[in-house]
C-alpha positions as a printed Julia matrix, in Angstrom:
254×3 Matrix{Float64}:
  88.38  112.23  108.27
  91.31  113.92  109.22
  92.21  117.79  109.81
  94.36  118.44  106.54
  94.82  116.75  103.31
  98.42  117.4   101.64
  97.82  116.87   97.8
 101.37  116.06   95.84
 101.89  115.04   92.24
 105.03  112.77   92.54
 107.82  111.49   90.25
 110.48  110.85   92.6
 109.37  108.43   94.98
 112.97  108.12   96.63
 111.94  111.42   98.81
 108.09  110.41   99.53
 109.82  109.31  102.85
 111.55  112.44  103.6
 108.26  114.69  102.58
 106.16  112.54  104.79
 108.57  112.98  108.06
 108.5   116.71  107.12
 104.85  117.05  107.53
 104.96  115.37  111.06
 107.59  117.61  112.0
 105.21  120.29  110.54
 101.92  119.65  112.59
 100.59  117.8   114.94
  97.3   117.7   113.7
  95.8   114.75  111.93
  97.02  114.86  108.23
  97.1   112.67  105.35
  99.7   112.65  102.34
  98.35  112.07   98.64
 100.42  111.16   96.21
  99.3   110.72   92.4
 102.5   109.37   89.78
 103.63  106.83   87.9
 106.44  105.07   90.52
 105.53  103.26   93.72
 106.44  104.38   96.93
 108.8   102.37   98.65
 107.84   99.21  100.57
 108.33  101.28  104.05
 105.72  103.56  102.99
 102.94  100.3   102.19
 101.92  100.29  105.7
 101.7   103.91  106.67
  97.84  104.9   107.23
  97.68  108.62  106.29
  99.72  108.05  103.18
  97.67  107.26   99.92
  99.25  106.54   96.62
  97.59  106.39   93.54
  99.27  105.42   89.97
  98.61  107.17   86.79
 101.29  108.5    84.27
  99.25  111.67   83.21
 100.34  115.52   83.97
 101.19  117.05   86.94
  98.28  118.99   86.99
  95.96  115.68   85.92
  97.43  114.28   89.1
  96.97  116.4    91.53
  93.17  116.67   90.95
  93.18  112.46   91.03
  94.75  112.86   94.41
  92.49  115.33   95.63
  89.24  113.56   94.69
  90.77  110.92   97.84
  90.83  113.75  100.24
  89.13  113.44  103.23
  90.44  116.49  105.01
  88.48  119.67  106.32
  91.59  121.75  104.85
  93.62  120.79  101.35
  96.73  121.79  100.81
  99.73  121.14   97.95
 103.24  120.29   97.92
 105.73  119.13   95.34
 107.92  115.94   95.98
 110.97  117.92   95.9
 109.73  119.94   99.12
 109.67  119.58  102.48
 107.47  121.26  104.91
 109.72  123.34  107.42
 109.39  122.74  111.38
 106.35  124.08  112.8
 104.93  125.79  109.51
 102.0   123.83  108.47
 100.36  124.1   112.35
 100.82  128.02  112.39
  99.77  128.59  108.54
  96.43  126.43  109.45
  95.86  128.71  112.69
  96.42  131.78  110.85
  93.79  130.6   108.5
  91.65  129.75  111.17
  91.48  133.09  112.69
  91.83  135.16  109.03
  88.32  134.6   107.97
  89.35  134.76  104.41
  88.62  131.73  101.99
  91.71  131.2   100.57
  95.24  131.65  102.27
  98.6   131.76  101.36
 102.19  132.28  102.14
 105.95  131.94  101.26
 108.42  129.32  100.64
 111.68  128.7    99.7
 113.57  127.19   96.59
 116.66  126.84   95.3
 119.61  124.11   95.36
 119.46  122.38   98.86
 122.76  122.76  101.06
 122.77  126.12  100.33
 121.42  129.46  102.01
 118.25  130.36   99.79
 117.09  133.86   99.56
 114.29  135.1   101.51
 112.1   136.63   98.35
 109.94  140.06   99.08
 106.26  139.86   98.92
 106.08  140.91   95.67
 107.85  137.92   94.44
 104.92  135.96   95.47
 101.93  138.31   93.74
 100.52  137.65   90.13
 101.95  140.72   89.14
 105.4   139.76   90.74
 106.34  138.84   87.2
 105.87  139.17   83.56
 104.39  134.92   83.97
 101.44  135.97   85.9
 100.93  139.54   85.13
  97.92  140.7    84.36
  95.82  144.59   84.64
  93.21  142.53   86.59
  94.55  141.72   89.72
  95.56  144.05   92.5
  99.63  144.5    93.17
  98.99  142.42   96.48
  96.91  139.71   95.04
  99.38  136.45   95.88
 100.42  133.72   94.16
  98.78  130.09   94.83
 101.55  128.36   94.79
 101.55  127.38   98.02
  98.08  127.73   99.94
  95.11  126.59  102.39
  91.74  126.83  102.02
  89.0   124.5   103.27
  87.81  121.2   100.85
  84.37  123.03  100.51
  86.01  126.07   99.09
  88.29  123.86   96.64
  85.4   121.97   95.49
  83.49  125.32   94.62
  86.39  126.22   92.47
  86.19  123.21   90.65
  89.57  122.29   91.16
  92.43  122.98   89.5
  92.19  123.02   85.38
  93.55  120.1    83.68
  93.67  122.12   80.12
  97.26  123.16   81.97
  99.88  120.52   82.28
 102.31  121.99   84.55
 101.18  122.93   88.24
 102.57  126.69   88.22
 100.01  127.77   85.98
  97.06  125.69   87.02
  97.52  127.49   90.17
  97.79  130.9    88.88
  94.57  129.66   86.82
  93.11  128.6    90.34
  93.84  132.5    91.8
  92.2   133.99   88.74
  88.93  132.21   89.2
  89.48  132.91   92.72
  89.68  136.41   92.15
  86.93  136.75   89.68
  84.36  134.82   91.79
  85.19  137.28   94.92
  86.81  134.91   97.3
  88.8   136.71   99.77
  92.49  135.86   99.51
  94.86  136.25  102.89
  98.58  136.14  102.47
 101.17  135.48  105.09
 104.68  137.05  104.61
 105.74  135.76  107.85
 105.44  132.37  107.12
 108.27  129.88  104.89
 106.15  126.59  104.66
 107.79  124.82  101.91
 111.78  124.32  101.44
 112.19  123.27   97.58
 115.22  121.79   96.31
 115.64  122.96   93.18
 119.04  120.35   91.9
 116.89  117.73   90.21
 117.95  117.43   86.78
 114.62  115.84   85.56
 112.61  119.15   84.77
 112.68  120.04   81.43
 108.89  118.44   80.59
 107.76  120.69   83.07
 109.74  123.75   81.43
 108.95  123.0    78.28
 104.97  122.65   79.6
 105.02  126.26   80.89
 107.23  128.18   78.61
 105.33  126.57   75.15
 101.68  125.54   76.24
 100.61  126.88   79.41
 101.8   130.26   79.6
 100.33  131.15   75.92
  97.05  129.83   77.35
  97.21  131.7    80.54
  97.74  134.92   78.76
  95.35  134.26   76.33
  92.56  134.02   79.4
  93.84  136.66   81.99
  96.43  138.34   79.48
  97.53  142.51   80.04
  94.98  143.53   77.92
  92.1   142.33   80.57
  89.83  145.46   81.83
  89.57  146.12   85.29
  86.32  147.25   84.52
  85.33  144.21   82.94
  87.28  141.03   83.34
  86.82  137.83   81.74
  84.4   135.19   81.93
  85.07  132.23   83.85
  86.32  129.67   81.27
  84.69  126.17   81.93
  87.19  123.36   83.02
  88.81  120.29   81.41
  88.27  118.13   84.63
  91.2   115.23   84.78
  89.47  112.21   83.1
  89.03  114.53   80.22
  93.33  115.05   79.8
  95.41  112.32   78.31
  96.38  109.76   80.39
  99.67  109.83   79.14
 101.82  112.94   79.46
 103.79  112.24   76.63
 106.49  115.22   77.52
 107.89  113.04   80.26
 106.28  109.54   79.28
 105.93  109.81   75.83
């Protein structure tokens, strides 16, 4: 068992290496990296003993809950493979959880094209009702984002997870804060803290546009959409658990 499990769906194995060297610039706690996708890691990574790979050519989202059924960490948290975890973040985000008392905890990050400044983002950037995507009369104006986050494996495994009837991550995380919401977890939020740097230059991302813009987001909406009482919010929707998705995504593999 170690202190914190890093969950990643991964495409690009060329920057496992550089995500891995992040995280132990990150913490020094005891970690281990879990990657779920279709490409093997390089050889260099074969004998590393907190990295885990996994192979399966479903979604993103289908991945990341294979990955996280190997977890043997107290805490989970998620990355993407086009991240890295900036210097010193991961230890302070896990003791600000550890003295927040809340269940769930989350924080900033940046994105943008690497070897260039990127834009610290207000808080409201990273709330649900930051934007017309994740908008919706149910949640407060404060009530972040998951897209990045900590919590401990007990609390993700109450949750169920995230909900494989998504195929892009974005919205099975904004899924993830719903239910969060609904069944009364208590949700921290850090504005202090940057843990992820995201290069956003890949040129291999139109599945996962093309995922949220035409499938996800008209689901989303359709759950937690603007016309959701405060009064009375939805009921939980039961989830499609990853061996119940296609093991093919055919928008990138297809």
């Amino acid at each position: 068992m170690v202190d914190i499990s890093v969950i990643v769906p991964g495409v690009r194995p060329d920057r496992f290496k550089k995500l891995y060297t992040s995280l132990h610039n990150s913490t020094k706690r005891s970690f281990e990296l879990i990657v779920c996708g279709p490409y093997y890691p390089p050889k260099e990574m074969e004998e590393i003993r907190n990295f885990k790979f996994v192979s399966d050519y479903g979604s993103p989202v289908r991945a990341s809950n294979i990955a996280a059924e190997l977890a043997t960490g107290e805490y989970i948290t998620w990355a993407a493979d086009d991240a890295v975890f900036t210097e010193g973040s991961l230890d302070e985000f896990i003791t600000s959880f550890k003295s927040s008392g809340v269940h769930v905890l989350t924080c900033k990050y940046l994105e943008g094209k690497d070897e260039v400044i990127k834009k610290r983002q207000p808080d409201s950037y990273f709330m649900m009702n930051g934007s017309h995507w994740t908008a919706c009369s149910m949640f407060p104006n404060d009530y972040p984002l998951f897209n990045v986050g900590i919590m401990k494996r007990s609390t993700f495994e109450d949750l169920g997870g995230w909900d494989c009837s998504y195929e892009g991550t974005f919205y099975s995380h904004a899924d993830m804060a719903a239910r969060a919401f609904m069944r009364g977890k208590e949700v921290g939020f850090c504005p202090g803290i940057f843990l992820l740097d995201c290069d956003h230059s890949q040129d291999d991302h139109k599945p996962i546009e093309d995922a949220q813009t035409n499938y996800d987001m008209p689901m989303f909406k359709g759950k937690y959409g603007d016309t959701t009482s405060n009064l009375h919010p939805p009921s939980i929707p039961a989830l499609k658990k990853w061996r119940d998705s296609p093991p093919v995504w055919e928008r990138r593999f297809g």
